[in-house]
PDB file of C-alpha atoms in Angstrom:
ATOM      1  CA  UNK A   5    -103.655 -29.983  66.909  1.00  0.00           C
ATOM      2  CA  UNK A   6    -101.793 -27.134  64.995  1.00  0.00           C
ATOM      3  CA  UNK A   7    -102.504 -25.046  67.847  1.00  0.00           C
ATOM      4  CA  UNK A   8    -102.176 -27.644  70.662  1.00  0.00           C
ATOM      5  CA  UNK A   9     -98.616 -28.210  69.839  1.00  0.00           C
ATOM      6  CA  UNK A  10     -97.687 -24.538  69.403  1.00  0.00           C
ATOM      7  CA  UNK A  11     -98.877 -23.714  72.760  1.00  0.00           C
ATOM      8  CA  UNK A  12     -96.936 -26.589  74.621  1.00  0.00           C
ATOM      9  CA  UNK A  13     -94.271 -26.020  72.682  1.00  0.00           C
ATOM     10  CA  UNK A  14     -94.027 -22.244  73.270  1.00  0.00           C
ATOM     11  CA  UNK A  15     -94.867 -23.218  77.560  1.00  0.00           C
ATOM     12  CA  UNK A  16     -91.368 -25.415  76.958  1.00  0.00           C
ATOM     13  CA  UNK A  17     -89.566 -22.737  75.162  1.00  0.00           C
ATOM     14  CA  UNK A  18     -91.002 -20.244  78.537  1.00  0.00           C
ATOM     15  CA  UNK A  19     -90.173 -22.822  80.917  1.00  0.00           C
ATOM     16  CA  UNK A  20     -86.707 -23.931  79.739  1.00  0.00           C
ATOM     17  CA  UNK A  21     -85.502 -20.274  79.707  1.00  0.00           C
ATOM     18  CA  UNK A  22     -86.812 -19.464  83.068  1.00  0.00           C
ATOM     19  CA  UNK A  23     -85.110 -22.479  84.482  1.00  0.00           C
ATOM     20  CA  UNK A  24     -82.254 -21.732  82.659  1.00  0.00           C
ATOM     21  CA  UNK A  25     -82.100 -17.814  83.988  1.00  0.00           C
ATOM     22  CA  UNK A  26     -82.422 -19.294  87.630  1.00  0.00           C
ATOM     23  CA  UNK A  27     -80.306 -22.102  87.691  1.00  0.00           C
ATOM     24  CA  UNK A  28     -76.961 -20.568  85.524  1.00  0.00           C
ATOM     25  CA  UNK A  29     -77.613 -16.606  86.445  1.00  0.00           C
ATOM     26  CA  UNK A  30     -79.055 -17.160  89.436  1.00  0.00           C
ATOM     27  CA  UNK A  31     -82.083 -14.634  89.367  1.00  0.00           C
ATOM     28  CA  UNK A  32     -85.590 -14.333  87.874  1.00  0.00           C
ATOM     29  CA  UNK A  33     -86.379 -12.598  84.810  1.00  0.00           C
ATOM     30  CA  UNK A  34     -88.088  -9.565  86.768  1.00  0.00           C
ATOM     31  CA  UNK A  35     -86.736  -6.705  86.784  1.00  0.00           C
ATOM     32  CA  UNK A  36     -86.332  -6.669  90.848  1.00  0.00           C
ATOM     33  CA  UNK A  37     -84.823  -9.982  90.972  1.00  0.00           C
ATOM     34  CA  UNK A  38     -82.346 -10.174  87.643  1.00  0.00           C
ATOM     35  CA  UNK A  39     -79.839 -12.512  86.825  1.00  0.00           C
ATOM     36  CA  UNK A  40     -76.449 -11.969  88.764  1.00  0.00           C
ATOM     37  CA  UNK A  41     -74.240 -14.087  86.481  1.00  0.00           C
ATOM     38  CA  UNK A  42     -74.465 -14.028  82.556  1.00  0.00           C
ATOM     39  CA  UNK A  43     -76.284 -16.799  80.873  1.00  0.00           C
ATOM     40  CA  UNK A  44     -75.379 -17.458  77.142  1.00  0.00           C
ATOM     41  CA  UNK A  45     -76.041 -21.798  77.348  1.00  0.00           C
ATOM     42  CA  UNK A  46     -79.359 -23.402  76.689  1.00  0.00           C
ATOM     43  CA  UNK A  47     -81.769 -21.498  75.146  1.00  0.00           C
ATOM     44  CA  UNK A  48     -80.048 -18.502  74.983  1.00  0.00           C
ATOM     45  CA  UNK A  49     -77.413 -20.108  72.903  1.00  0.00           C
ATOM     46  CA  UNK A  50     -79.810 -19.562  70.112  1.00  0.00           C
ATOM     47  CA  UNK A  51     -81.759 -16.704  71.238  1.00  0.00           C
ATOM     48  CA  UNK A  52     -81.344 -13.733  73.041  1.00  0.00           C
ATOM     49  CA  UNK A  53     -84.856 -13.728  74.057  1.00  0.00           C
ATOM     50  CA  UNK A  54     -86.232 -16.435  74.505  1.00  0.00           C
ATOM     51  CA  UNK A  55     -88.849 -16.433  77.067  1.00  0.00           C
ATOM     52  CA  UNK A  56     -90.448 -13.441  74.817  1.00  0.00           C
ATOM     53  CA  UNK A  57     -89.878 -16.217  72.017  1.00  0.00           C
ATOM     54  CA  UNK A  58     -91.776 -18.875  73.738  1.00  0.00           C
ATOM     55  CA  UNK A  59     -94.417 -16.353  75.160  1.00  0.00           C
ATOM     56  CA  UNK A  60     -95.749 -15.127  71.496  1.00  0.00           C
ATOM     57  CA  UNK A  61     -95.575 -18.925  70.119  1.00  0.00           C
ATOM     58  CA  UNK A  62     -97.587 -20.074  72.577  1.00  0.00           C
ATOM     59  CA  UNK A  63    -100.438 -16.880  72.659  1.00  0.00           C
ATOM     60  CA  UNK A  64    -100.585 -17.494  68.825  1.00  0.00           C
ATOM     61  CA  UNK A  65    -100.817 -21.571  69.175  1.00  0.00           C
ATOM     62  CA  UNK A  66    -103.753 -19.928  72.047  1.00  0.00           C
ATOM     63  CA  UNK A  67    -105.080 -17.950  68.979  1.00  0.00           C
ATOM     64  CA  UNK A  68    -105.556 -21.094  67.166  1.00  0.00           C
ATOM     65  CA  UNK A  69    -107.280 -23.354  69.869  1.00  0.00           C
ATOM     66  CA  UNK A  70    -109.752 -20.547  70.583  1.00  0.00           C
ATOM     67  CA  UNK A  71    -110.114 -20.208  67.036  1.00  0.00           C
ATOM     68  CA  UNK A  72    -109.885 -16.528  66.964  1.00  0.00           C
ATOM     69  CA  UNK A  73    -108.663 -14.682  63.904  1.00  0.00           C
ATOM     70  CA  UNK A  74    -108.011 -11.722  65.299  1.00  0.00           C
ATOM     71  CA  UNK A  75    -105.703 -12.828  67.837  1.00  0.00           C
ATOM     72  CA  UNK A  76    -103.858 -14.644  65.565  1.00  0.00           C
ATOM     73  CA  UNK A  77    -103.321 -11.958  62.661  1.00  0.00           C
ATOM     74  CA  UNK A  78    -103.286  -8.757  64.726  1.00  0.00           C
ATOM     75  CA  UNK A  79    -102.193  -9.502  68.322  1.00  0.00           C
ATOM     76  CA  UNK A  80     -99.765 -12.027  68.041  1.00  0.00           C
ATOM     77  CA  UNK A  81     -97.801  -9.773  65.343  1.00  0.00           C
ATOM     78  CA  UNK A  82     -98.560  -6.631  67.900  1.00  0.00           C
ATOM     79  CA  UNK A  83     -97.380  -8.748  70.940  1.00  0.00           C
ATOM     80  CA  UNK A  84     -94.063  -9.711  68.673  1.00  0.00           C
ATOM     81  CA  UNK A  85     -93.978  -6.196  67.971  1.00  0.00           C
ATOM     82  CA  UNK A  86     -94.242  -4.800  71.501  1.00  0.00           C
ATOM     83  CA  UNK A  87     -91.146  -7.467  72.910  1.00  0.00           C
ATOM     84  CA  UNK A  88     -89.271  -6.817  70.651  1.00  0.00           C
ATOM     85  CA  UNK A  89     -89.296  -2.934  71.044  1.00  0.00           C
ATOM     86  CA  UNK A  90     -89.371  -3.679  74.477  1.00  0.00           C
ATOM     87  CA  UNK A  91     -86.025  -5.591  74.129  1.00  0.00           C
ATOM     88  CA  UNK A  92     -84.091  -4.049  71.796  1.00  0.00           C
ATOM     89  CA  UNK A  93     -84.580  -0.633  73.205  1.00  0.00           C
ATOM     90  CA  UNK A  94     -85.038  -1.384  77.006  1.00  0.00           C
ATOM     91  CA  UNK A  95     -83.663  -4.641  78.193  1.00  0.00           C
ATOM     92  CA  UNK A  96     -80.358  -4.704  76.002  1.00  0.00           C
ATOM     93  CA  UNK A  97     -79.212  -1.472  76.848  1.00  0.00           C
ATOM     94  CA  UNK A  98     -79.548  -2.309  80.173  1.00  0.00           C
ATOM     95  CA  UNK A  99     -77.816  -5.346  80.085  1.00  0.00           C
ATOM     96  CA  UNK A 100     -75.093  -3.767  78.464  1.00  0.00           C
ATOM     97  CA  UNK A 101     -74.327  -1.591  81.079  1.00  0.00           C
ATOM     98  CA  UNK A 102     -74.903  -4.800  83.553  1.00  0.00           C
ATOM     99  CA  UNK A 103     -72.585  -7.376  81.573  1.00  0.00           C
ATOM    100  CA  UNK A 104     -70.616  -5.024  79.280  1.00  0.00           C
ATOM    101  CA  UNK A 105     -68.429  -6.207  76.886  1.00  0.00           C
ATOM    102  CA  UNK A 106     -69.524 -10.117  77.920  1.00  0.00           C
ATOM    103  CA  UNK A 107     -73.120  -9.108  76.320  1.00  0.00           C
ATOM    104  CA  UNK A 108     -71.745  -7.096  73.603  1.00  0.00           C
ATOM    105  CA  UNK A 109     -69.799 -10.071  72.113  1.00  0.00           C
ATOM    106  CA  UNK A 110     -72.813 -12.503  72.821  1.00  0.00           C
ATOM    107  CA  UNK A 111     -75.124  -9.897  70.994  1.00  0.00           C
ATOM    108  CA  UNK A 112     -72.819 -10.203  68.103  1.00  0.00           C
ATOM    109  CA  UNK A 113     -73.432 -13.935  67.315  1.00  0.00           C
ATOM    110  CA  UNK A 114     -76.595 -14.850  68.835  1.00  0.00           C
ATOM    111  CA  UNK A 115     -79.721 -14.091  66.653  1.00  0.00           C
ATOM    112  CA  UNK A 116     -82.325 -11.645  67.845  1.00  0.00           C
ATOM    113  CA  UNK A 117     -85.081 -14.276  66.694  1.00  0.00           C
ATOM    114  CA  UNK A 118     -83.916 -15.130  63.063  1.00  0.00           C
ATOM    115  CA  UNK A 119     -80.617 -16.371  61.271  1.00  0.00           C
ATOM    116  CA  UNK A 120     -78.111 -13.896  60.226  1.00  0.00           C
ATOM    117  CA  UNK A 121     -78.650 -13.823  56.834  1.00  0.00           C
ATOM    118  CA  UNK A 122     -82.771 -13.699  57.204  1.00  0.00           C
ATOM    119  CA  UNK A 123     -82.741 -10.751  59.867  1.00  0.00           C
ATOM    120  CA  UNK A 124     -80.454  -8.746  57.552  1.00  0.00           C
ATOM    121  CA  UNK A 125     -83.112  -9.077  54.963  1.00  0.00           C
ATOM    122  CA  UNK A 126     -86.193  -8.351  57.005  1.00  0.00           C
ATOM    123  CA  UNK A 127     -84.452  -5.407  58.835  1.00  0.00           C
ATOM    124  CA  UNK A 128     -83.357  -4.075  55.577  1.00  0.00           C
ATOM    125  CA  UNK A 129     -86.884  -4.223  54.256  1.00  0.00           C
ATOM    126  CA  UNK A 130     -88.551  -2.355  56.891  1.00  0.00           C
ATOM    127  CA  UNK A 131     -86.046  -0.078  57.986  1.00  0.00           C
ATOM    128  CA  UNK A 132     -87.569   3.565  57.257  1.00  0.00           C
ATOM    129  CA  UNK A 133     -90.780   1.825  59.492  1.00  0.00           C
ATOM    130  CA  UNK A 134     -88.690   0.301  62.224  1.00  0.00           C
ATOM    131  CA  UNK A 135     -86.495   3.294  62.666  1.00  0.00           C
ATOM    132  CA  UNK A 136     -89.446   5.800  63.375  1.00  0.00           C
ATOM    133  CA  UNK A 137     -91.740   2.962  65.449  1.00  0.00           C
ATOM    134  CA  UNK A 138     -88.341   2.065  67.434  1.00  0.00           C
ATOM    135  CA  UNK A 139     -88.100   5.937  68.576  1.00  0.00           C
ATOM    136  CA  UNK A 140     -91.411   5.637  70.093  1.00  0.00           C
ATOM    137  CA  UNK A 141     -91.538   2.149  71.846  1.00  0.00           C
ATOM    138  CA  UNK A 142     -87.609   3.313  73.237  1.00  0.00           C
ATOM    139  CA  UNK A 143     -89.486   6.601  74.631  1.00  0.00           C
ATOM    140  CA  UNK A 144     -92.079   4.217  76.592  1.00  0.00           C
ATOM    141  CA  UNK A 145     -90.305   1.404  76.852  1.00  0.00           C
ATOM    142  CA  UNK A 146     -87.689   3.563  79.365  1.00  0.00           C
ATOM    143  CA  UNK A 147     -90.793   4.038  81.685  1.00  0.00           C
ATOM    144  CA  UNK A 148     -90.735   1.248  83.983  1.00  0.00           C
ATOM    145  CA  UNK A 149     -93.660   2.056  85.957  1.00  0.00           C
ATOM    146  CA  UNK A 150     -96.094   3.619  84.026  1.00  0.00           C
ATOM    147  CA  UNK A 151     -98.989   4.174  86.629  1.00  0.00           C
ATOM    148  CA  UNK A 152     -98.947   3.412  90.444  1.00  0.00           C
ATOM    149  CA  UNK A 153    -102.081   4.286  92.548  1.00  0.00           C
ATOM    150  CA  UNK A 154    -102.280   1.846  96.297  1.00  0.00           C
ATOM    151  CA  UNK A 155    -101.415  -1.907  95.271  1.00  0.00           C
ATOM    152  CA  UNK A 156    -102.409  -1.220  91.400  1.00  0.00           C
ATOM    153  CA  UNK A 157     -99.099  -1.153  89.161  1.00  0.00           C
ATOM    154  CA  UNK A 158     -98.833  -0.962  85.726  1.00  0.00           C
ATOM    155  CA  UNK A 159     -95.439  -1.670  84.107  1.00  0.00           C
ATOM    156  CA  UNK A 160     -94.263  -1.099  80.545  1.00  0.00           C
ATOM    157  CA  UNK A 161     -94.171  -4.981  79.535  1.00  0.00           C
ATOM    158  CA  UNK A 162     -97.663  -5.331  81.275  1.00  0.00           C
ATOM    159  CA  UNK A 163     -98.902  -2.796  78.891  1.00  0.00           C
ATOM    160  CA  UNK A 164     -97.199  -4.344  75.973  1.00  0.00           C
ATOM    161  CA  UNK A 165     -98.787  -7.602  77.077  1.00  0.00           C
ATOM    162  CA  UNK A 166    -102.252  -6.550  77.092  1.00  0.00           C
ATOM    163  CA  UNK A 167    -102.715  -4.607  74.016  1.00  0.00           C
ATOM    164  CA  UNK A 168    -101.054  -8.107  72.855  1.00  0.00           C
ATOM    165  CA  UNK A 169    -103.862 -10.090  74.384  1.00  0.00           C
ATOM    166  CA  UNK A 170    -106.506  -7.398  73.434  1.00  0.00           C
TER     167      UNK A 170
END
């Protein structure tokens, strides 16, 4: 049940912020098709990511159902992992140069994925390790398109997504 209730819950979390990104910013969250207008209500009130959010609660509530251990101890923290990198280092720098000083503010006082008080902590803890791993997912999370050969495309998130799922 456990894992039931994450996965529906994480689906609502995914669907909410979809709906959210169409209806107030009028665009998709894909790259090609982004947001025109800024969207800082709903979801995103709380979150700055929250489709990621709802994506890796609802593979680990997955993890659970299928009973896998694995997936629930290594690739749901590696899928975290890989978003987030993917975030910070990709999507926020780009939507800083999109929104400007409207995203800079909102980045201020809306939570990456934890409280204030409890991110300071966690990203004081790991700092020397986050600093060097965030150099590396920034290098490949700037590649967009990773490998294109006929209709076959691999993009960066894709290949977060299934060493995630692996």
């Amino acid at each position: 049940w456990l894992g039931w209730s994450l996965f529906l819950f994480g689906l609502a979390i995914l669907a909410m912020s979809m709906g959210q990104l169409s209806f107030y910013g009028k665009g998709l969250p894909i790259s090609h098709l982004p947001p025109s207008d800024f969207v800082s209500n709903g979801l995103y009130k709380y979150f700055r990511h929250p489709i990621y959010l709802g994506y890796n609660i609802a593979f680990a509530g997955l993890a659970l159902i299928f009973g896998s251990f694995w997936s629930l101890a290594f690739s749901t923290p590696l899928l975290f992992l890989g978003w987030t990198g993917y975030a910070l280092f990709y999507e926020e720098p780009a939507l800083v140069k999109r929104f400007g000083e409207k995203y800079l503010e909102y980045k201020k006082v809306t939570p990456l994925l934890f409280p204030k008080r409890i991110q300071h902590f966690l990203f004081g803890a790991f700092q020397p390790w986050l600093e060097k791993s965030c150099r590396i997912l920034n290098k490949v999370a700037r590649w967009t398109v990773l490998f294109r050969r006929g209709n076959i495309i691999l993009v960066t998130y894709g290949l977060f997504d299934a060493i995630g799922s692996f």
